[in-house]
Coordinates of C-alpha atoms and ligand atoms in Angstrom, one line a residue:
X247 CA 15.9 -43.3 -54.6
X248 CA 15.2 -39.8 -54.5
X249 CA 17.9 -37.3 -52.9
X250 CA 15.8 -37.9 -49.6
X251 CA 16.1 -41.7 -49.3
X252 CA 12.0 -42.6 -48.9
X253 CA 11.6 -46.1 -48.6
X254 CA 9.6 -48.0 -51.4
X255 CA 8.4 -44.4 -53.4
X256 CA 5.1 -45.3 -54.7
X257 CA 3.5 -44.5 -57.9
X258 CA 0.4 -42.7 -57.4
X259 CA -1.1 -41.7 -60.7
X260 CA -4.7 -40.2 -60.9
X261 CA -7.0 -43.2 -60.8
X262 CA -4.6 -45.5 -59.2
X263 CA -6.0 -47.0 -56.5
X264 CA -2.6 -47.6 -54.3
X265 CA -2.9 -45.6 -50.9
X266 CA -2.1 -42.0 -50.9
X267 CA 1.2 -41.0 -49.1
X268 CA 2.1 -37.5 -49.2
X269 CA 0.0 -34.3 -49.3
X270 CA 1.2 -33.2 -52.9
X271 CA 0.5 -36.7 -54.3
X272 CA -3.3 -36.0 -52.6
X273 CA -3.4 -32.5 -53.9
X274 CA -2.7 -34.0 -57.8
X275 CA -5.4 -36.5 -57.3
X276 CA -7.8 -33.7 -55.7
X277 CA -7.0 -31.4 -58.9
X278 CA -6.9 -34.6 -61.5
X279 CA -10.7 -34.8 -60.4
X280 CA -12.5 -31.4 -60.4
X281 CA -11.9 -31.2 -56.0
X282 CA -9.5 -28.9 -55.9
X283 CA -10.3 -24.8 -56.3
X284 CA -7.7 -22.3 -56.0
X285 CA -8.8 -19.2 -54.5
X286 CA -7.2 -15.8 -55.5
X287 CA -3.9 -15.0 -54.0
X288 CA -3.8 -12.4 -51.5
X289 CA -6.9 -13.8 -49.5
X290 CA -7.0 -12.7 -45.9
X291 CA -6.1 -14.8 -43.4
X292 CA -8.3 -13.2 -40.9
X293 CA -11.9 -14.3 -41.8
X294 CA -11.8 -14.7 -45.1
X295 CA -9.4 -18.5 -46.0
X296 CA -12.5 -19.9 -43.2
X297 CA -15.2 -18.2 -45.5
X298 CA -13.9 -20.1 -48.4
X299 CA -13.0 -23.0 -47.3
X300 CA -16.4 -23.3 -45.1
X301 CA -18.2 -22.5 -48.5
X302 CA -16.7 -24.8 -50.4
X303 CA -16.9 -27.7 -47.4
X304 CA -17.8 -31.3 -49.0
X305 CA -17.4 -29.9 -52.4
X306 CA -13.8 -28.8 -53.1
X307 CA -10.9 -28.6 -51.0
X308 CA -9.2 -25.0 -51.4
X309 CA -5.6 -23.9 -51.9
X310 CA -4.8 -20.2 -51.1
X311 CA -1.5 -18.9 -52.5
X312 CA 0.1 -15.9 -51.1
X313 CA -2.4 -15.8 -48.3
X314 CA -2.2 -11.6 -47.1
X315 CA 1.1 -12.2 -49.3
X316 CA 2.5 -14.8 -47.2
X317 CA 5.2 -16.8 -48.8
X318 CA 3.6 -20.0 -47.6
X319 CA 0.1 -21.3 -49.0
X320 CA -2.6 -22.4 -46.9
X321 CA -4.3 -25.5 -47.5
X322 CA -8.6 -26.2 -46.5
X323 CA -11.0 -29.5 -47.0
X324 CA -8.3 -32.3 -47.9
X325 CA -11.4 -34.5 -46.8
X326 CA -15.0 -33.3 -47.1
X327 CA -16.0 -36.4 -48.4
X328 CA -16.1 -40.4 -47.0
X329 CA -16.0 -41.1 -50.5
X330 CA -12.5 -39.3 -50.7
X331 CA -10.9 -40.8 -47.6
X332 CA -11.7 -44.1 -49.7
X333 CA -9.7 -42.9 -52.8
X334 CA -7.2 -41.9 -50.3
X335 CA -7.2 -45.3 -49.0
X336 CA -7.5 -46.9 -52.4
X337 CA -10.8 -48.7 -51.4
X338 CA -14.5 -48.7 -51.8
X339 CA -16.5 -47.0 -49.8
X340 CA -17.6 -49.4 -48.3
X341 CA -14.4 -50.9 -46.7
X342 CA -13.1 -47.9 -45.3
X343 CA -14.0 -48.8 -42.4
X344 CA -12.8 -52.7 -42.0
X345 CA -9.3 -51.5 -43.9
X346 CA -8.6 -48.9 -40.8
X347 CA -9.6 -51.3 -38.1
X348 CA -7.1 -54.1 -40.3
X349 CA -4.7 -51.3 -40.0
X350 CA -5.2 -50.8 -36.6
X351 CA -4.7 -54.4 -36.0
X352 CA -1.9 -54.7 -38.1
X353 CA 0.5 -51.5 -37.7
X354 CA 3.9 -51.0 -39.4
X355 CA 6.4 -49.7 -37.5
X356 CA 8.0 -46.6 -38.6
X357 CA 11.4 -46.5 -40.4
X358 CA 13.9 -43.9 -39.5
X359 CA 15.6 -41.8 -42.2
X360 CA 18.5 -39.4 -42.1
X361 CA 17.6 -36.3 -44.1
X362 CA 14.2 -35.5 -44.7
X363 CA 11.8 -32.7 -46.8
X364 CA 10.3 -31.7 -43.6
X365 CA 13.6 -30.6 -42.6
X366 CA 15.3 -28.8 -45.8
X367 CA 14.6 -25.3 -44.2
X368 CA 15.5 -24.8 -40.0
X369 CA 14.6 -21.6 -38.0
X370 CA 16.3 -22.0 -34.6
X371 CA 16.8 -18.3 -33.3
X372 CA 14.6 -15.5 -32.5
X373 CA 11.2 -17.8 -33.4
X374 CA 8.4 -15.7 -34.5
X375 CA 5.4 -18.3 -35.7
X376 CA 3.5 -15.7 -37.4
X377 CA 6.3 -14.1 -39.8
X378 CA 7.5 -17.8 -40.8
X379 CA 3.5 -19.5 -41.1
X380 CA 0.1 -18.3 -42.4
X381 CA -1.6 -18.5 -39.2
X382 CA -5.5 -18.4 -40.0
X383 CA -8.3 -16.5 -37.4
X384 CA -11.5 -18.8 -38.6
X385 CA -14.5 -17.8 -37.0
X386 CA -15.8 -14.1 -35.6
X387 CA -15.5 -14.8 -31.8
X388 CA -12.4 -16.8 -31.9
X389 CA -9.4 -15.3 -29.9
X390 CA -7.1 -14.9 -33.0
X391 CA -5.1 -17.0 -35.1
X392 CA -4.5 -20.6 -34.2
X393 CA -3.2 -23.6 -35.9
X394 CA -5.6 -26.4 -36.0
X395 CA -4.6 -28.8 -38.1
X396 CA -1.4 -29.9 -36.8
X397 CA -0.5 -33.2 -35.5
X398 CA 0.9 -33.6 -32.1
X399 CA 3.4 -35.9 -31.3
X400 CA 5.1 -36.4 -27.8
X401 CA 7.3 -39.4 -25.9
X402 CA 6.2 -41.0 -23.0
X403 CA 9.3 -40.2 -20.5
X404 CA 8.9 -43.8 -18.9
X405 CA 9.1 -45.6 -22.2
X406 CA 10.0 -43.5 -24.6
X407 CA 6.8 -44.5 -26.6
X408 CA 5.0 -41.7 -28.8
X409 CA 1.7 -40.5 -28.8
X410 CA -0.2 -38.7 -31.9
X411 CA -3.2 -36.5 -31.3
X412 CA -4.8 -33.3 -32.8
X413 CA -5.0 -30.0 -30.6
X414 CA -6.1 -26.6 -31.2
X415 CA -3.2 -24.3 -30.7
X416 CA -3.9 -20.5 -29.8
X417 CA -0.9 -18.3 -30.7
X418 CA 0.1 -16.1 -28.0
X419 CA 3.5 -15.1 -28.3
X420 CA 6.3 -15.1 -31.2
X421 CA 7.3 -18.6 -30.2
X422 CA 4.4 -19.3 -27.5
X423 CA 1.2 -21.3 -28.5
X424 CA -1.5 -22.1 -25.7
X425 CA -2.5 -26.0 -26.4
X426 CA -6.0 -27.5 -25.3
X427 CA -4.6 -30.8 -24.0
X428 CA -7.7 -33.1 -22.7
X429 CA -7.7 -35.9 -20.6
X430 CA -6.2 -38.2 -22.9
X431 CA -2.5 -39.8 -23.6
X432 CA -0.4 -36.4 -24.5
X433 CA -2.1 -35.2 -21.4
X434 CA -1.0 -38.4 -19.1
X435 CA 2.5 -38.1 -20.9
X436 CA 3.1 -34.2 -19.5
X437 CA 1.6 -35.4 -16.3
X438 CA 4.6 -37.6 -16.0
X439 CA 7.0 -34.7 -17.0
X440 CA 5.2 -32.3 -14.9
X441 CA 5.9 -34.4 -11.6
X442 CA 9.2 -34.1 -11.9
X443 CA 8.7 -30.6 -12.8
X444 CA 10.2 -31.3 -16.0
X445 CA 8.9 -29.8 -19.4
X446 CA 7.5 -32.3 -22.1
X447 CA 9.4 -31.8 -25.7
X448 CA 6.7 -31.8 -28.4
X449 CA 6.4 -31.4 -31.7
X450 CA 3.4 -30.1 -34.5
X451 CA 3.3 -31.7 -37.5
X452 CA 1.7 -29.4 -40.3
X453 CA 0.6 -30.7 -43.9
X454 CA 0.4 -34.1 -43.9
X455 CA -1.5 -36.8 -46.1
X456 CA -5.3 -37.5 -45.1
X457 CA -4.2 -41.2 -44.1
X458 CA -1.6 -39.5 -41.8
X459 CA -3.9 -37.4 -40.1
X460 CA -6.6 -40.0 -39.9
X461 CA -4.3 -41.8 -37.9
X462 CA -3.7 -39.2 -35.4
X463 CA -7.4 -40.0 -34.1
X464 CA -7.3 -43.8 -33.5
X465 CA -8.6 -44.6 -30.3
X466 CA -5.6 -46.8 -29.7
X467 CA -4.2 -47.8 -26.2
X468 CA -1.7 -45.9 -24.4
X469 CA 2.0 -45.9 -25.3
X470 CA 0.8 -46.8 -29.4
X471 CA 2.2 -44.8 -31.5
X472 CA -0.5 -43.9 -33.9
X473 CA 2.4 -43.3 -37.1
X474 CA 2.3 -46.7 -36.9
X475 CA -1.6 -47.6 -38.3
X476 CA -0.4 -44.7 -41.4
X477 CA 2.3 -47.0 -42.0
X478 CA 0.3 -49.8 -42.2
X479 CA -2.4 -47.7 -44.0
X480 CA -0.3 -46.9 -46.4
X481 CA 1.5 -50.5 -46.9
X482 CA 4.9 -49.5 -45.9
X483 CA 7.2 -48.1 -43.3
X484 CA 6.1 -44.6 -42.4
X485 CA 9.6 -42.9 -43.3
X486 CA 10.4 -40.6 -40.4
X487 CA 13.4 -38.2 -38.7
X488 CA 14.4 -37.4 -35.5
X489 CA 13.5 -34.0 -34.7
X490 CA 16.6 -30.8 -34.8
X491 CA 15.9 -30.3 -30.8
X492 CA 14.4 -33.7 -29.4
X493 CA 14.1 -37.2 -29.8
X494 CA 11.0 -37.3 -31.4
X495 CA 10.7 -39.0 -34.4
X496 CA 8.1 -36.9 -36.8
X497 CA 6.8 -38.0 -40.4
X498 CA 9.8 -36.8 -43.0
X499 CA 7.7 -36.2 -45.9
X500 CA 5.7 -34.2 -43.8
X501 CA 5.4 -30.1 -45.1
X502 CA 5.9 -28.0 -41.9
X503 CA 7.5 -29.1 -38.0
X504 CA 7.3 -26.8 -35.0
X505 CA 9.2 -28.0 -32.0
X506 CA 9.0 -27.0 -28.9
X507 CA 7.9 -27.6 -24.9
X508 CA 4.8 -27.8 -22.9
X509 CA 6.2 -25.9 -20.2
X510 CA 5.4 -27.2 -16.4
X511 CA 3.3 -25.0 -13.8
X512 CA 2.5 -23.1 -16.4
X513 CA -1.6 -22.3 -17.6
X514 CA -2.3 -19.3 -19.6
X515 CA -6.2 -18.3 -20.8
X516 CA -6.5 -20.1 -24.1
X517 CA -9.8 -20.0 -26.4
X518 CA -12.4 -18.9 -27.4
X519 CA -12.4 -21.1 -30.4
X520 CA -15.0 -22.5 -33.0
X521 CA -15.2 -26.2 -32.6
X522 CA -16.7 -29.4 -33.9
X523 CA -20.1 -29.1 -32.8
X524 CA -20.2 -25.7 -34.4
X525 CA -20.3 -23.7 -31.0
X526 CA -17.2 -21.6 -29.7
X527 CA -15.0 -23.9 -27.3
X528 CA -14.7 -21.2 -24.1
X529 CA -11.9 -19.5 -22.8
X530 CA -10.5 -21.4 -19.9
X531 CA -6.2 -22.1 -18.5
X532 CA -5.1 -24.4 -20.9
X533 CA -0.9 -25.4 -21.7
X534 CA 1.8 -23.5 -22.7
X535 CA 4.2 -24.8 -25.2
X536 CA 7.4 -22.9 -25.9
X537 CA 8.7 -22.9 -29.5
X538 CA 12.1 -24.0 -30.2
X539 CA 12.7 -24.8 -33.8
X540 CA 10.2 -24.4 -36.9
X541 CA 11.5 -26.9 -40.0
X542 CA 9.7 -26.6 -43.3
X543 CA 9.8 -27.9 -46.9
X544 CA 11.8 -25.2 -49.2
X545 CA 8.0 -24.7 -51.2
X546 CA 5.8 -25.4 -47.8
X547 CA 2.3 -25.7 -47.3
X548 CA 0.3 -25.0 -44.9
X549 CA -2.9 -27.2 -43.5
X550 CA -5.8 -25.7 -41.9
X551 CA -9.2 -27.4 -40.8
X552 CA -12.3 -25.2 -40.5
X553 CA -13.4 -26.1 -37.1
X554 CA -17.1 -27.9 -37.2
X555 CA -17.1 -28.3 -41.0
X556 CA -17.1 -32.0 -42.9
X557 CA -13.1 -32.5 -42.6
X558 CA -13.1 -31.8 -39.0
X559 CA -16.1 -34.5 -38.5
X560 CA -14.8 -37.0 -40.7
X561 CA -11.5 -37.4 -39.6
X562 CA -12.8 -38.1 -36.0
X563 CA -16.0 -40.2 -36.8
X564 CA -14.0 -42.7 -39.1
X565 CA -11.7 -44.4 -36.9
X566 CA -14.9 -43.6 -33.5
X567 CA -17.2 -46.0 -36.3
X568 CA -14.3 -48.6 -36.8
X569 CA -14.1 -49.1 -33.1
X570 CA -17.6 -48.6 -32.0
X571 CA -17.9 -51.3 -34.9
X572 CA -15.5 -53.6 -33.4
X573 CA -16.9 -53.3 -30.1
X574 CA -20.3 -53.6 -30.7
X575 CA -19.9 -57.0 -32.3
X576 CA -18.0 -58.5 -29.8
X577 CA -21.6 -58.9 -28.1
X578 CA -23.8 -58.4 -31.3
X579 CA -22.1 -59.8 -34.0
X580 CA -25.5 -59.6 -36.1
X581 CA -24.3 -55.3 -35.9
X582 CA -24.5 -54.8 -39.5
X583 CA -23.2 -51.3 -40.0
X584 CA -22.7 -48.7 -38.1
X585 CA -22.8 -44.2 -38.4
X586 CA -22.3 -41.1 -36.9
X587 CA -24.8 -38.9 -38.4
X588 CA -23.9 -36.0 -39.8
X589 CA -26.5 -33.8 -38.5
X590 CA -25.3 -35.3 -35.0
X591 CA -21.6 -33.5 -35.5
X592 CA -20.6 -37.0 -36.4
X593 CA -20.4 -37.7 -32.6
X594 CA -23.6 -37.5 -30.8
X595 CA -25.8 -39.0 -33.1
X596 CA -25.2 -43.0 -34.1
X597 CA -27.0 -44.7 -36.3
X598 CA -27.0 -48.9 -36.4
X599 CA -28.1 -51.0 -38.8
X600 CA -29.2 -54.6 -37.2
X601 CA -30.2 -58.2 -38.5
X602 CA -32.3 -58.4 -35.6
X603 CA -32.8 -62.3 -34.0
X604 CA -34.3 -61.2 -30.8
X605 CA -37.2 -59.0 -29.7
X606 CA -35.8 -56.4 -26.8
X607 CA -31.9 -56.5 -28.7
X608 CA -32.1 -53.5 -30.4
X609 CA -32.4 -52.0 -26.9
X610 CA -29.4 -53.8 -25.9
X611 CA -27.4 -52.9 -28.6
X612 CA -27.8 -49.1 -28.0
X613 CA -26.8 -50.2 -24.0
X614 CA -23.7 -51.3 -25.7
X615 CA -23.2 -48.4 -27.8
X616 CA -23.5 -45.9 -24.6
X617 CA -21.0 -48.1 -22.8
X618 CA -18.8 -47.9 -25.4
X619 CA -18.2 -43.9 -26.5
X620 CA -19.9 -41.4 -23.7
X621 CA -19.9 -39.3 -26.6
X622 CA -22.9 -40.6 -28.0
X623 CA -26.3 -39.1 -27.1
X624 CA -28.6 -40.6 -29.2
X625 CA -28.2 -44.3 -30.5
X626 CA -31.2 -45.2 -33.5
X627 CA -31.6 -48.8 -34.3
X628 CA -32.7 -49.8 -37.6
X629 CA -33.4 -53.1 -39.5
X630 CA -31.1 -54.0 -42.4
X631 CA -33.4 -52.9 -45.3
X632 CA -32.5 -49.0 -43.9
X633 CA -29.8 -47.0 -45.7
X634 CA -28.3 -45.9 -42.4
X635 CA -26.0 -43.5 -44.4
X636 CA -29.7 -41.8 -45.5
X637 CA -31.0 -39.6 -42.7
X638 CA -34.2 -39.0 -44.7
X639 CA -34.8 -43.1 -44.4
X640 CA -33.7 -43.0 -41.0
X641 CA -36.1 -41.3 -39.9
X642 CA -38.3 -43.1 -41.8
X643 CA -38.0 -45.7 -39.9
X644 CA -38.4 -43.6 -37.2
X645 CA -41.8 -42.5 -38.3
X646 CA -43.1 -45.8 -39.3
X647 CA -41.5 -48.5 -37.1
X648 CA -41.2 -46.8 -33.5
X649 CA -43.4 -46.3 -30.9
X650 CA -42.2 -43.9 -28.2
X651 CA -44.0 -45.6 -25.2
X652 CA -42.6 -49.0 -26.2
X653 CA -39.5 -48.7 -27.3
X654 CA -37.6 -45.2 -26.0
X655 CA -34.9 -45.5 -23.7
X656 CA -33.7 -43.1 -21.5
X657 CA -31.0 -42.3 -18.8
X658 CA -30.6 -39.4 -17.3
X659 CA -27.4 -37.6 -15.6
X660 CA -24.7 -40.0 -17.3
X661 CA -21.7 -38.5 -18.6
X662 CA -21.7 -36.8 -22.2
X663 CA -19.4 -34.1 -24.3
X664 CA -18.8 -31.1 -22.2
X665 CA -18.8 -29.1 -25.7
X666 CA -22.6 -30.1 -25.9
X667 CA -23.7 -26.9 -24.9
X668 CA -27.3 -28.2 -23.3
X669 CA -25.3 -30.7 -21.1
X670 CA -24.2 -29.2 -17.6
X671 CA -20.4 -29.5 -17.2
X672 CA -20.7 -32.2 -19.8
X673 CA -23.6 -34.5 -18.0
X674 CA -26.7 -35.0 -19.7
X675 CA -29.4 -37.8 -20.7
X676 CA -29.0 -40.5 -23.3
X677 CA -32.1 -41.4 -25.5
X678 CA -32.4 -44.3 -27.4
X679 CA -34.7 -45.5 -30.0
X680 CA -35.6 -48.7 -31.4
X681 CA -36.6 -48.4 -35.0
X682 CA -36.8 -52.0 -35.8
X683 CA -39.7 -53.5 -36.8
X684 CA -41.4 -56.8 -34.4
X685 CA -39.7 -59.7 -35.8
X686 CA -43.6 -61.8 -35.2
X687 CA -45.4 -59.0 -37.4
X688 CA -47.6 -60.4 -40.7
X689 CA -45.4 -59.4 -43.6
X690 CA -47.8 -57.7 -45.3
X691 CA -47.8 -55.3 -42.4
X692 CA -44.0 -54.1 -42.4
X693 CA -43.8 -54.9 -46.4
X694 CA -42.0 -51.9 -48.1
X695 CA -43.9 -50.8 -51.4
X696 CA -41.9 -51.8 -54.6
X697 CA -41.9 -51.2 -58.2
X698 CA -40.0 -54.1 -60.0
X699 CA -37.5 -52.8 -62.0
X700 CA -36.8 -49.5 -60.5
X701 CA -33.6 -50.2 -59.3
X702 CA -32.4 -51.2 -62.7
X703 CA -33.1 -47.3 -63.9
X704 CA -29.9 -45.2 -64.6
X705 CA -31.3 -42.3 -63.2
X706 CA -28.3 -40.1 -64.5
X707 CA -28.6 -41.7 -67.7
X708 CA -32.5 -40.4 -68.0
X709 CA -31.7 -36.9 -66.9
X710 CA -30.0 -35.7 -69.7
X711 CA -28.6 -32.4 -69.7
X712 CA -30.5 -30.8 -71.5
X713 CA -31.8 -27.3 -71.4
X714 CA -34.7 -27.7 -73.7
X715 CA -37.0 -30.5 -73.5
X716 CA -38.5 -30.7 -77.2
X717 CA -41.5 -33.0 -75.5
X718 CA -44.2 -32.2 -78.1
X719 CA -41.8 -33.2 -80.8
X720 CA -41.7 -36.5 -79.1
X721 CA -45.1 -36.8 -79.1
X722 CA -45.6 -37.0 -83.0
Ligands
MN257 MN1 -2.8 -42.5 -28.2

């Protein structure tokens, strides 16, 4: 046992494929494979971290030491990959998807510990968030630094049950953030509090593993605490400590923990901010959280997520695909595979791959997807011989199997993403298109061309790296 008491310390060498559980073990298997770039010290935390790590987006994650000669690094990109979420997972591909609903199905209740790394440094008095933390400003318009990447957790005050969620968080004070809290459970939870005119304690978790902060957007009932499907993600107890000014129980490996309280009565202007769909969020009255305590690792790192960029969408389409998945089958359980496009912000845009049985079920099918995310704009339906992870054979299909006055769908005014800036106050139309081919057709007709053997060519293999090409040599 370490001098911190972790449950069941893994090993976690380079190619091993055990789950990842902390972010330095994911930082070691980031730099043991070529993902990781470290960017000159000194970089600028206004503008210029963002610039890099958008660069950089889905090809390396970046670590910035001594950001404007900060003490703390800043961390960018831990996931710009699906492929990496599976190495953090220790799966294929392929089974990222049925391991986090499995884990969602089968959480693992947290396990309290007494001292903790998160812990090892406490700032009580006289808070001021930017002298202890590199807070980032990302994009031109966006109202100045904020911290995006950290991992809300707050108690029910009925049950005492914890809820995990990401929101942006606008500094605007020394110990003052303005949160965006959205309809959701951390909202419900400080609706509670605020009836009593009671504040809500909460606490930020910053720098955690990518399984961790995968969890954080389960779309999991009410009063389930997400920490729970990391546990179970990561095949053990989620080691966590109670918090220096609240009973909230946070991850202890975690790098960075700022506590505080969403105050009641209390909205202050919050935003502009860049978000997901790669427009700015607006300005609008948005929560007040009062900041109480910051606890750090002695060598702490800080975790920020360039709003819009591959990390951003990935950690949010994963576990929406895993439960559009689930749901979808429950009436269609000849849903192959599902996908939220990337070129749809990973939320508008879904992509499903059907064994079709029925003429008129693809059009079903995207009935059920609307019902089940009002994210979702626009739902394409494709037969199984489609790479739905290919937009290029997508639309394909598209081109080739779909007919617009057949087999469109369309409903207007239904509810959609108020950040989609062409719906009004977040209502809009829903188009969906059936790109599956008539199950009666002559097979000739729908027949795609073929060269036998081609999928046996290593195309890597052929395209050797080399710079000159001595091709009249082979010749003779
Ligand atoms: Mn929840």
């Amino acid at each position: 046992m370490t001098k911190h008491e972790m449950p069941n310390k893994p090993p976690h060498g380079a190619n091993a494929p055990q789950p990842v559980r902390t972010l330095r073990e994911w930082l070691d298997h980031l730099a043991a494979h070529q993902r990781l770039a470290v960017i000159k010290p000194n970089t600028d935390l206004k503008f210029e971290v963002a610039a890099y790590a958008k660069r950089l987006d889905g090809k390396r994650a970046t670590l910035f030491p001594k950001p404007s000669g900060h003490a703390i690094p800043v961390v960018s990109g831990l996931i710009s990959d699906r492929g990496w979420m599976a190495d953090a997972m220790g799966v294929e591909p392929a089974e990222v998807l049925p391991r986090f609903l499995e884990a969602s199905l089968n959480p693992i209740p947290s396990q309290e510990v007494k001292s903790a790394p998160a812990q090892e440094v406490v700032h009580r008095d006289k808070i001021d968030l930017a002298k202890i933390l590199p807070l980032p400003t990302h994009n031109e318009h966006d109202y100045g630094p904020y911290i995006s990447a950290g991992l809300m957790i707050v108690r029910n005050p009925k049950t005492g049950k914890q809820n995990v969620s990401i929101h942006r968080c606008q500094l605007a004070g020394p110990n003052r953030l303005g949160v965006l809290l959205l309809p959701r459970h951390t909202h419900m939870f400080f609706e509670l509090a605020e009836k009593e005119n009671q504040p809500l304690d909460a606490a930020i978790v910053v720098g955690v593993d990518p399984l961790t902060l995968l969890c954080s957007q389960a779309i999991a009932p009410m009063d389930f605490d997400e920490l729970e499907i990391a546990g179970a993600l990561q095949g053990r107890p989620l080691p966590v400590v109670k918090c220096v000014n609240s009973e909230i129980r946070v991850p202890a490996e975690a790098e960075i923990v700022i506590e505080g309280k969403i105050l009641p009565k209390i909205r202050e202007p919050e935003g502009p901010f860049g978000e997901f769909p790669q427009y700015y969020g607006p300005r609008a009255n948005s929560h007040v959280m009062e900041i109480n305590a910051v606890t750090h690792r002695k060598d702490a790192i800080f975790h920020t997520i360039v709003g819009g960029g591959l990390e951003h969408q990935l950690l949010g389409a994963i576990p929406k695909e895993a439960t559009l998945i689930a749901n979808l089958r429950r009436n269609f359980p000849n849903v192959v595979d599902v996908h939220l496009a990337p070129g749809g912000v990973m939320r508008f845009h879904l992509y499903v791959k059907l064994r079709k049985r029925q003429e008129g079920e693809a059009k079903n099918v995207i009935m059920g997807a609307f019902a089940a995310s009002f994210d979702l704009k626009h739902v394409i339906v494709v037969d199984e011989d489609v790479d739905i992870h290919n937009p290029t054979e997508v639309e394909w299909a598209v081109a080739t199997r779909f007919q617009a006055d057949r087999d469109l769908l369309i409903v207007p005014n239904s509810q959609n993403s108020k950040l989609d800036p062409s719906a009004v106050k977040g209502v809009g139309a829903k188009m969906g298109i059936d790109a599956t081919k008539p199950l009666a057709a002559d097979e000739m007709v729908f027949k795609r061309i073929h060269v036998p053997g081609e999928e046996a060519i290593d195309v890597a293999e052929v395209i050797k790296r080399d710079t000159k090409t001595d091709w009249k040599g082979a010749l003779k």
